Short mmCIF file of C-alpha atoms in Angstrom, two decimals:
data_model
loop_
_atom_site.label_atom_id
_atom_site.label_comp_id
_atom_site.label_asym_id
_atom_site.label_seq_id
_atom_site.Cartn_x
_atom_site.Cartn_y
_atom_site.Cartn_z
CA UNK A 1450 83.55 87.05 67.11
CA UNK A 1451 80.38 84.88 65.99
CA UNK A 1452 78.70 86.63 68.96
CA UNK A 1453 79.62 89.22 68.48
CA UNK A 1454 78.44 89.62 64.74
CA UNK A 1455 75.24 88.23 65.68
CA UNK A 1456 74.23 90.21 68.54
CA UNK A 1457 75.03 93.75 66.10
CA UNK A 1458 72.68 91.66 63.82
CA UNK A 1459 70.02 91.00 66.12
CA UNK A 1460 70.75 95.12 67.39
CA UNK A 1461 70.44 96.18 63.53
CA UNK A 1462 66.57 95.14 63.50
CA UNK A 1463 65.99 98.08 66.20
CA UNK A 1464 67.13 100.19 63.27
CA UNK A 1465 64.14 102.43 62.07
CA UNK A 1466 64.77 104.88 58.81
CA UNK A 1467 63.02 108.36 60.39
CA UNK A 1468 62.01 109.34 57.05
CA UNK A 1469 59.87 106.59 56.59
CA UNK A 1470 58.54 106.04 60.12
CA UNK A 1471 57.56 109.91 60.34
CA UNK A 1472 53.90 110.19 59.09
CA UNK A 1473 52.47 113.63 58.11
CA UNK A 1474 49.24 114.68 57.42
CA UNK A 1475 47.07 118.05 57.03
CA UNK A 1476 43.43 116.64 57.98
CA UNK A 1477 40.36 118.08 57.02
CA UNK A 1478 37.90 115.46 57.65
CA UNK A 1479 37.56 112.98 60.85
CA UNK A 1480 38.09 109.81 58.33
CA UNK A 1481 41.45 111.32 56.96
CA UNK A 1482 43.13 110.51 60.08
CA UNK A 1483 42.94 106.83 58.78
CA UNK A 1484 43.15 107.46 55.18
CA UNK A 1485 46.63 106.24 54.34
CA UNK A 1486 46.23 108.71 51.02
CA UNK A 1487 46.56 111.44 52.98
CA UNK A 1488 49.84 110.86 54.86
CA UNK A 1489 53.26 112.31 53.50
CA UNK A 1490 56.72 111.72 54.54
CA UNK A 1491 59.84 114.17 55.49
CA UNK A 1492 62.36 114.51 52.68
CA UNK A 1493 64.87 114.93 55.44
CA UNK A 1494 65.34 114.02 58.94
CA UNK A 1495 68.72 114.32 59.75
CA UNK A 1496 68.67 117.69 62.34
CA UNK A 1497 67.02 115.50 64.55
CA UNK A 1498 68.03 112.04 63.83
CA UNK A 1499 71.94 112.23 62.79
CA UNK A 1500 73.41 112.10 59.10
CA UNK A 1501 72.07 108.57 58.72
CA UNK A 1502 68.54 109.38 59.74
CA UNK A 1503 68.13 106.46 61.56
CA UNK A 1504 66.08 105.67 65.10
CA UNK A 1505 67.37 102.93 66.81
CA UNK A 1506 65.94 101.12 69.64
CA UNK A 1507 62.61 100.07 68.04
CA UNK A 1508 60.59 97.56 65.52
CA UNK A 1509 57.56 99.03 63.61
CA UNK A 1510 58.30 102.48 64.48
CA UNK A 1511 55.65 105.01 64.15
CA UNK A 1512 55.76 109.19 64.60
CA UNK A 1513 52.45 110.60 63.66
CA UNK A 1514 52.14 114.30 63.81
CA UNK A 1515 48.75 115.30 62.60
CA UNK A 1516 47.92 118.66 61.60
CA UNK A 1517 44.74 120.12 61.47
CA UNK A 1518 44.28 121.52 57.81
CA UNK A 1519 43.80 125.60 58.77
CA UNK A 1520 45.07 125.89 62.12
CA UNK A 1521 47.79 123.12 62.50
CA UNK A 1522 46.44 121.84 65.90
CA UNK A 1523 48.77 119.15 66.59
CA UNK A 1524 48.11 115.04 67.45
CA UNK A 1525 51.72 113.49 67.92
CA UNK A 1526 51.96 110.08 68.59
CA UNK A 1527 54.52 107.39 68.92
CA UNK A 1528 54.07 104.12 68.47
CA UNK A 1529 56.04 100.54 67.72
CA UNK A 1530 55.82 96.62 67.59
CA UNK A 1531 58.90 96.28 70.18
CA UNK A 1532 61.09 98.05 72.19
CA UNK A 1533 64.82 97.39 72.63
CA UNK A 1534 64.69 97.00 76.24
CA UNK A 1535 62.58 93.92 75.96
CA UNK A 1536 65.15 92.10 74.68
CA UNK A 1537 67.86 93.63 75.86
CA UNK A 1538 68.98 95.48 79.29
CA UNK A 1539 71.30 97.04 79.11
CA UNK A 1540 70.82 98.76 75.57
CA UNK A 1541 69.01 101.73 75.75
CA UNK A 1542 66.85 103.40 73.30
CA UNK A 1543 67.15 106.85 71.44
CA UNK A 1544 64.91 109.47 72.86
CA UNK A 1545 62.25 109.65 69.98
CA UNK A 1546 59.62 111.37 71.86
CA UNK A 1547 62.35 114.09 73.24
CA UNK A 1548 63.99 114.92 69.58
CA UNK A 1549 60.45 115.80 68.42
CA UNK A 1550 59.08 117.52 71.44
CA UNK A 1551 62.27 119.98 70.58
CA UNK A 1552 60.65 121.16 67.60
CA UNK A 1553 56.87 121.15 68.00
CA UNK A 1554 55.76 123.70 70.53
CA UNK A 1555 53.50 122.69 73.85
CA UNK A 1556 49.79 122.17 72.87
CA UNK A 1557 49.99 119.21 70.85
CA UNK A 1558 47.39 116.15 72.26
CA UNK A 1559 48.63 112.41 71.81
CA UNK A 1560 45.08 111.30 72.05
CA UNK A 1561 43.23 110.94 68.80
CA UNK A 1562 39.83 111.59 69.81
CA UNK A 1563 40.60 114.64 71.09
CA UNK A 1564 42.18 115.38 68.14
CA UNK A 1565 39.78 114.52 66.07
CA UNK A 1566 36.95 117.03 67.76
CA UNK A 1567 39.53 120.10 67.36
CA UNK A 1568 38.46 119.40 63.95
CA UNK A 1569 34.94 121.10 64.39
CA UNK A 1570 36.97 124.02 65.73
CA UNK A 1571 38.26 124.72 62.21
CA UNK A 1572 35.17 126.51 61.53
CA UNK A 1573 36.51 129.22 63.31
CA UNK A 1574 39.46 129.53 61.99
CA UNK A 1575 40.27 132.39 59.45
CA UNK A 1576 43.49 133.46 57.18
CA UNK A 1577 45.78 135.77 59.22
CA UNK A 1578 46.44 139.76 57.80
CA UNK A 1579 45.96 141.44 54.95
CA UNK A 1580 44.44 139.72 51.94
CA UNK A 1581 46.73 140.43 49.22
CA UNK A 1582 45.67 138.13 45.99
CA UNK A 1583 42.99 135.33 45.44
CA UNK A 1584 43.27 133.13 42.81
CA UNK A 1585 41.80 129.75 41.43
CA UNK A 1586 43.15 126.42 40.16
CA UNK A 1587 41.49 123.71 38.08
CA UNK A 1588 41.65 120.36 38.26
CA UNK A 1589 40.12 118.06 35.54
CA UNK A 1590 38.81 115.81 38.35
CA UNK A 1591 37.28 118.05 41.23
CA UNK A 1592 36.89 121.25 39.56
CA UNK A 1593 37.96 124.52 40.59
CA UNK A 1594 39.68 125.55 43.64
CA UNK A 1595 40.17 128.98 45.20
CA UNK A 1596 43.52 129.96 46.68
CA UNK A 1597 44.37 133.87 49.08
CA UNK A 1598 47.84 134.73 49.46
CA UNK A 1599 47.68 137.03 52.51
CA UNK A 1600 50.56 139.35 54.50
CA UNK A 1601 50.66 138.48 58.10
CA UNK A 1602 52.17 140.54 61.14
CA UNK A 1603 53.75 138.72 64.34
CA UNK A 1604 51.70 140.99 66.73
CA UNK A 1605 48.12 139.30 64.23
CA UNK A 1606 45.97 137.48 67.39
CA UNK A 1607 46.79 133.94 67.55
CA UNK A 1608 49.70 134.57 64.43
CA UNK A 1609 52.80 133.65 66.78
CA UNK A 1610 51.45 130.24 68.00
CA UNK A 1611 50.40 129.31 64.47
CA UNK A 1612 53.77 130.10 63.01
CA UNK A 1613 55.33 128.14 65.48
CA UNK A 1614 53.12 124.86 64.25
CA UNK A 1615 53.75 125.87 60.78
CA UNK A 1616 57.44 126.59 60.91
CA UNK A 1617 58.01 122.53 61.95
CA UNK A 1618 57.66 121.75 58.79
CA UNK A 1619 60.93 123.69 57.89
CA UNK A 1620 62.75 120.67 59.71
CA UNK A 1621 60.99 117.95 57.01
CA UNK A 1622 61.71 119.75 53.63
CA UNK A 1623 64.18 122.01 53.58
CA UNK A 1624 67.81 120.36 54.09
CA UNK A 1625 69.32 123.92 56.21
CA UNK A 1626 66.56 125.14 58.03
CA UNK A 1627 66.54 126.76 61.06
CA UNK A 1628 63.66 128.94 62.52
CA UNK A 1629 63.70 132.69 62.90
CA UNK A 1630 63.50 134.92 65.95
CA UNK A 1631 59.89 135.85 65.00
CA UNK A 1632 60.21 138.79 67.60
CA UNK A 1633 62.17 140.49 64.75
CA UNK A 1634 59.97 143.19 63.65
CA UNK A 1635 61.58 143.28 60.27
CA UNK A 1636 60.06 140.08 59.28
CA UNK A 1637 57.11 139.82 56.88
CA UNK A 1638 55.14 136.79 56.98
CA UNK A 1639 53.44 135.32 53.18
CA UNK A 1640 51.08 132.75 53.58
CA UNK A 1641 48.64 131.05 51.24
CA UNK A 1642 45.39 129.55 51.74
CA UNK A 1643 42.89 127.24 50.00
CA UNK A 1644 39.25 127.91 50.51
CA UNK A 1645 36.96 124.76 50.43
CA UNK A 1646 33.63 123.62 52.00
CA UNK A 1647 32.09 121.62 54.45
CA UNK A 1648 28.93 120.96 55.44
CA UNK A 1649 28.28 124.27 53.72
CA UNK A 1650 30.46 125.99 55.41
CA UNK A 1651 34.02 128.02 53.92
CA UNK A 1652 37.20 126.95 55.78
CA UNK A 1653 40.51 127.39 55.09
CA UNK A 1654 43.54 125.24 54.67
CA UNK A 1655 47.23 126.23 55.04
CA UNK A 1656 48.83 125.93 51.53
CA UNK A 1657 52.50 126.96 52.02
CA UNK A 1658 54.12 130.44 53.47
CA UNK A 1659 57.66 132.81 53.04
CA UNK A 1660 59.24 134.75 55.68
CA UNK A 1661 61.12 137.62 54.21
CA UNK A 1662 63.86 139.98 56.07
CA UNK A 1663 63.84 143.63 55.50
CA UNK A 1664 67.21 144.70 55.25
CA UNK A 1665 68.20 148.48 55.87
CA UNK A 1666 70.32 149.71 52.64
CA UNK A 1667 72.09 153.52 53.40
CA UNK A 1668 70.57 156.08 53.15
CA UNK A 1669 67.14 155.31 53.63
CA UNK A 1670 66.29 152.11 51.49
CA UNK A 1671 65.46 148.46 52.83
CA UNK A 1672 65.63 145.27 50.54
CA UNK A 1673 63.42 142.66 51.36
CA UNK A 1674 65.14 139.46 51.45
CA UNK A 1675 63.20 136.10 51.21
CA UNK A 1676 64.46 133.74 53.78
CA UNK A 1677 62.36 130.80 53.78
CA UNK A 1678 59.83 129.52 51.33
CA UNK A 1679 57.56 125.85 51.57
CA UNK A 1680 54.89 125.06 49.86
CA UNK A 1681 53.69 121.86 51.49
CA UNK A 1682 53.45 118.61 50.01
CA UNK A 1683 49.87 118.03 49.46
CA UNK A 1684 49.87 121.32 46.90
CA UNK A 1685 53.37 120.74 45.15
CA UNK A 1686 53.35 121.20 41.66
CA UNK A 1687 50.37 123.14 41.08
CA UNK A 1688 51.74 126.37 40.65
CA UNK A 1689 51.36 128.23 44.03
CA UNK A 1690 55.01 128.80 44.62
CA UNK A 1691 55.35 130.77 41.85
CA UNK A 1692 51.75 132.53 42.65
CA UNK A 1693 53.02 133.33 45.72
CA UNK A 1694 56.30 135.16 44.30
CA UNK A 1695 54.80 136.93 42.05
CA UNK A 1696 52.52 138.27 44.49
CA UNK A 1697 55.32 138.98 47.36
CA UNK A 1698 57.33 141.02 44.34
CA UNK A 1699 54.02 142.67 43.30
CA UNK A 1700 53.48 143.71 47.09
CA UNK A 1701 57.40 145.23 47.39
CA UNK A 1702 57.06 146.95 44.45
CA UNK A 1703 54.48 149.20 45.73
CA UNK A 1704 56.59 150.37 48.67
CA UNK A 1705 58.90 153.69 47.32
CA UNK A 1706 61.22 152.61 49.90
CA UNK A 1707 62.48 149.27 48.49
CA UNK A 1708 65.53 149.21 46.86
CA UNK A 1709 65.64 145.45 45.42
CA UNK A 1710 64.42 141.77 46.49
CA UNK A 1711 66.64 139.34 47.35
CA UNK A 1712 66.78 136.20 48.63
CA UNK A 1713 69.33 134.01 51.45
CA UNK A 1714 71.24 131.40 50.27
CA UNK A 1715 68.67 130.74 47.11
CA UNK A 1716 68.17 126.42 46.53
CA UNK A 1717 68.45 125.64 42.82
CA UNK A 1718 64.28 125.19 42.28
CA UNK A 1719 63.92 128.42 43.79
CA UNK A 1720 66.53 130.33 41.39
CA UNK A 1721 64.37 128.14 38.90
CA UNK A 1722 61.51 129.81 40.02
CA UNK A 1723 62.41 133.09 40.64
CA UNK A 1724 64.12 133.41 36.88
CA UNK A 1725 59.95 132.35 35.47
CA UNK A 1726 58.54 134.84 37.79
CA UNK A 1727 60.75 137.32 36.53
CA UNK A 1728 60.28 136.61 33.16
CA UNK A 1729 56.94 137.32 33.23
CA UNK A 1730 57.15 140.43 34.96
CA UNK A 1731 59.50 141.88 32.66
CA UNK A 1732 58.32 140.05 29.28
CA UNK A 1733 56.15 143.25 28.54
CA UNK A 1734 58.72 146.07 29.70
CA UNK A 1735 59.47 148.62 26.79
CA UNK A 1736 63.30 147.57 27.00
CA UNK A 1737 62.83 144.06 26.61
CA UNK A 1738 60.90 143.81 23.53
CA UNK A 1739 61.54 141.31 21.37
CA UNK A 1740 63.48 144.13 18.97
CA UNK A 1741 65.74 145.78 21.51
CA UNK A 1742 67.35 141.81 22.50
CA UNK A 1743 69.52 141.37 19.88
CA UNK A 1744 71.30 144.74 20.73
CA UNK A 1745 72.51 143.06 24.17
CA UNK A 1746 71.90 143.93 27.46
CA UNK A 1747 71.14 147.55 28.07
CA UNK A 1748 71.50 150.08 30.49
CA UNK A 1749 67.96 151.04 29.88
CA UNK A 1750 67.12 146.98 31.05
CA UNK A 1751 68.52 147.58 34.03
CA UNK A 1752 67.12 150.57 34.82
CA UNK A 1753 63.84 150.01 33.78
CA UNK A 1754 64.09 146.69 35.87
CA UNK A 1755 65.68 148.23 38.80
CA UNK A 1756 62.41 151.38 38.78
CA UNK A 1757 59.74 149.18 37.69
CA UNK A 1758 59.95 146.23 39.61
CA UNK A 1759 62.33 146.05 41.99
CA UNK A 1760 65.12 144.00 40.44
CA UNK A 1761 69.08 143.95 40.69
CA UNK A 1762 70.78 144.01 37.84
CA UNK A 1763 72.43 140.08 38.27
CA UNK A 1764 68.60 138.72 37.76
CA UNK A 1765 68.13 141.60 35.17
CA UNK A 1766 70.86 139.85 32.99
CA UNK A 1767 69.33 136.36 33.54
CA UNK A 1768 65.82 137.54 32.35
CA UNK A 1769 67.70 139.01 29.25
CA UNK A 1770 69.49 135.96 28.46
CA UNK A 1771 65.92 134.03 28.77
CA UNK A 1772 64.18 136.34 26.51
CA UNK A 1773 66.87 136.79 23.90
CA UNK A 1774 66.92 132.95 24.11
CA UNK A 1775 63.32 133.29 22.97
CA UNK A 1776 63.60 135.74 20.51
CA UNK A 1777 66.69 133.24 18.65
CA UNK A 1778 66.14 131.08 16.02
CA UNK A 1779 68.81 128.71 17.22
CA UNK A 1780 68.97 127.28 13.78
CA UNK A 1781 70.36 130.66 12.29
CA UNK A 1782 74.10 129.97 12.42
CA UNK A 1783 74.70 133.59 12.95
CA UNK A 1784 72.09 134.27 15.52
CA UNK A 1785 73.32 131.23 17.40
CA UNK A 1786 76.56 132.23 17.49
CA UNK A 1787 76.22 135.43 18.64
CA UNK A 1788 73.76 134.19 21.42
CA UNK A 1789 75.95 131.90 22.22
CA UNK A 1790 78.95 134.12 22.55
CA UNK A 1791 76.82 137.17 24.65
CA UNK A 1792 75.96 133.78 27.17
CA UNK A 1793 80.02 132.77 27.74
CA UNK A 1794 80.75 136.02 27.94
CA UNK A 1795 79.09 136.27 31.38
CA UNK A 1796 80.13 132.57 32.48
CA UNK A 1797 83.66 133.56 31.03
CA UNK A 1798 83.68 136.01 34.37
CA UNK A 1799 84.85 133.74 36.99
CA UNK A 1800 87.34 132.34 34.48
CA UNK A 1801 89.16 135.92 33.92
CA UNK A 1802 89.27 136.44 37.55
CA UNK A 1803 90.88 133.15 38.13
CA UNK A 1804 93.91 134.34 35.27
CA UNK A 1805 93.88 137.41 37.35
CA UNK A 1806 94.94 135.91 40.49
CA UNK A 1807 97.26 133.85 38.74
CA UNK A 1808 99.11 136.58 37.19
CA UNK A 1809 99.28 137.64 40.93
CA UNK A 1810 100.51 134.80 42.31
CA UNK A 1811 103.70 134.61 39.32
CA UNK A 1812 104.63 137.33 41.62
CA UNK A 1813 105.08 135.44 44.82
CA UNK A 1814 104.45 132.10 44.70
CA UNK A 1815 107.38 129.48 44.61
CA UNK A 1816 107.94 127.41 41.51
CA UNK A 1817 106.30 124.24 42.43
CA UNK A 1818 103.39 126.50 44.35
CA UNK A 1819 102.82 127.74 41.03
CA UNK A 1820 102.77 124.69 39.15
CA UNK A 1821 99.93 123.15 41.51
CA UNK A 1822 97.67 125.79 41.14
CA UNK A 1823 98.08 126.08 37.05
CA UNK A 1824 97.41 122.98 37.49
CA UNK A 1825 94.02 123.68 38.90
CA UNK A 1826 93.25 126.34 36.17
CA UNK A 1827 93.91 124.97 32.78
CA UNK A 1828 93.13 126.19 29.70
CA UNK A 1829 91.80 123.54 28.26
CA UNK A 1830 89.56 122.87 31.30
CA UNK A 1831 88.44 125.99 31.34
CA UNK A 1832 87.01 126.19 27.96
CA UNK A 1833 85.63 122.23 28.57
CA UNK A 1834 83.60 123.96 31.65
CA UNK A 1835 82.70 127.26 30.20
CA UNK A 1836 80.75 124.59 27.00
CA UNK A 1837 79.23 122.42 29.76
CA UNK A 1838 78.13 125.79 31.85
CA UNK A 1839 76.55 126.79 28.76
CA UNK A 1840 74.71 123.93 27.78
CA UNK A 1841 73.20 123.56 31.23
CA UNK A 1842 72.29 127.19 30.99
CA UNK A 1843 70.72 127.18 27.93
CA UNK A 1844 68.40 124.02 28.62
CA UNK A 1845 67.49 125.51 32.09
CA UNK A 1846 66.06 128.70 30.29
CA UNK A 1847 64.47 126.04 27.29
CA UNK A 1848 62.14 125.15 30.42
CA UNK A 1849 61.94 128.51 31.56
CA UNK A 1850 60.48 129.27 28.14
CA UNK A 1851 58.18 126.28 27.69
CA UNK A 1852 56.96 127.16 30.94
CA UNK A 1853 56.11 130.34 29.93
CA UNK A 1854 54.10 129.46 26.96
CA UNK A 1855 51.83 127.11 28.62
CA UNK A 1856 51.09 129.86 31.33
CA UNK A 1857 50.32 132.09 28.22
#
């Protein structure tokens, strides 16, 4: 048993955490490729690596994939101290090299100097499609930047291979993705770029980019809905995700044909996200003003909304909510109440459904069947649920606001 125990511990330091031992970086410059500064990690590496994320076989484990900054020309390397197989026969090593050859098309080079001169290619290389909105950023240190949010087509020259570097990145950030069939003409392709300079020249890096399905609603509608959205890691935090909704709703809402936008499966920062963007879309909308809130939510809301700019009713009712949140002086006793009380009313929904059903199953459930699933539903649990619902509600819309004002 001794032996045993010792040989899994002497196995256990072949034990590599992917996350870590991936290295990522967007290079602009020939010394970035050594600029430690530069490199991020995956947030997740599990579709490739298991649940545990973990690479076995190696010491020092190393996975470089180096992008070019514009057109995501590809280095991938692998590299490590030891190897398993020095030490021991009969033990054999996962297939690093394999997993990530599954997800990053042909064309990559593993040899850095090569890499390194595709860099003077980037000169060449230019935003995809339509130009749809420029904007700038400043930072207190370097200055101003410059930022284009363009619309790309599949059939753009040179789009399909690009997407298929850029869509890799899917696999590192987002904890469900999986990649489209780009031959799909219904998809619409978002992507932002940042405009910089070297050696006086303009070049272009790749910022972040959505894919968004068109959807066919009866009779002769579609509804766009977003299906994938990254802004990569370099540029978090800076504002371009929601630059980039705004300017993907602005785009839809020109088209007569759309009926609403959607999106799949939304993550919790994106709801986040999409609830400021459509705040300040609909902040200055004749039915939201501040005077019309405390009369509740409005059939004229929704319309207006639905004609205006392009949005359902559900997120209608959550940019209410946000505004009249606003427009409350929470320290009113009356004006909190009844703000509070318009909230649970719409968190109270899947409550009454649930007493539906269980008025249902009085009808034809057995005794103790019934008594496990009042169990599940009561009262008291409820109301405890419906509070907490609130208060999470609330202080997700308090951030919302603040947001807001210092976009003002």
């Amino acid at each position: 048993m001794a032996g045993v125990n010792a040989m899994e511990k002497k196995l256990a330091e072949y034990k590599c955490d992917t996350n870590e031992a991936i290295s990522l970086k967007l290079v602009r410059f020939p010394e970035d490729v050594d600029d430690d500064s530069t490199t991020f990690h995956p947030e997740y590496s599990h579709q490739l690596f298991g649940d545990d994320e973990i690479a076995f076989g190696y010491k020092g484990l190393q996975i470089q994939l180096f992008y070019t900054a514009g057109n995501l020309s590809t280095l991938f390397k692998v590299k490590y101290s030891s190897k398993v197989t020095e030490a021991f026969d009969c033990v054999e090593p996962d297939d690093v090299e394999g997993k990530i050859r599954e997800i990053i098309p042909s064309g990559f080079t593993s040899n850095a100097d090569d890499f390194t001169s595709l860099l003077e290619k980037e000169a060449n290389f230019k935003p995809f499609g339509t130009l749809l909105h420029s904007y700038t950023v400043h930072n207190e240190e370097a200055g101003e930047f410059t930022y284009q949010i363009h619309k790309a087509e599949i059939t753009c020259p040179g789009f399909r291979e690009y997407h298929e570097r850029l869509q890799t990145f899917l696999m590192w950030f987002i904890e469900t993705a999986s990649f489209i069939d780009a031959d799909d003409d219904r998809w619409d392709f978002f992507l932002i770029f940042e405009k910089y300079n070297k050696d006086g020249e303009t070049l272009y890096a790749t910022v972040g980019y959505m894919t968004v399905y068109n959807y066919y609603v009866y009779p002769d509608k579609t509804r766009p809905r977003v299906s994938q959205m990254l802004i990569l890691p370099p540029f978090q935090g800076e504002g371009h995700g929601a630059q980039l909704l705004e300017a993907v709703h602005r785009f839809y809402c020109s088209l007569p044909k759309v009926q609403d936008i959607t999106a799949e499966d939304p993550s919790e920062n994106y709801v986040k996200l999409r609830d400021f963007v459509l705040v300040k879309l609909c902040q200055n909308l004749p039915s939201f003003a501040e005077d019309k809130l405390p009369q509740g939510f409005s059939a004229d809301m929704v319309q207006e909304a639905q004609d205006k700019l392009k949005i359902n009713k559900k997120h209608a009712r959550r940019v209410y909510e946000i505004l009249r949140l606003r427009a409350t002086d929470m320290s009113d006793e009356k004006q909190a109440r009844e703000y509070r009380l318009e909230v649970k009313k719409r968190l109270f929904g899947p409550y009454r459904k649930n007493q539906r059903e269980l008025a249902k199953m009085k009808k034809c459930l057995r005794p103790e069947e019934l008594v496990s699933h009042m169990g599940q539903m009561d009262t008291q649990t409820q109301h405890e649920e419906l509070e907490k619902s609130y208060q999470d509600v609330v202080e997700g819309y308090r951030r919302i606001i603040e947001r807001i004002a210092t976009h003002a």
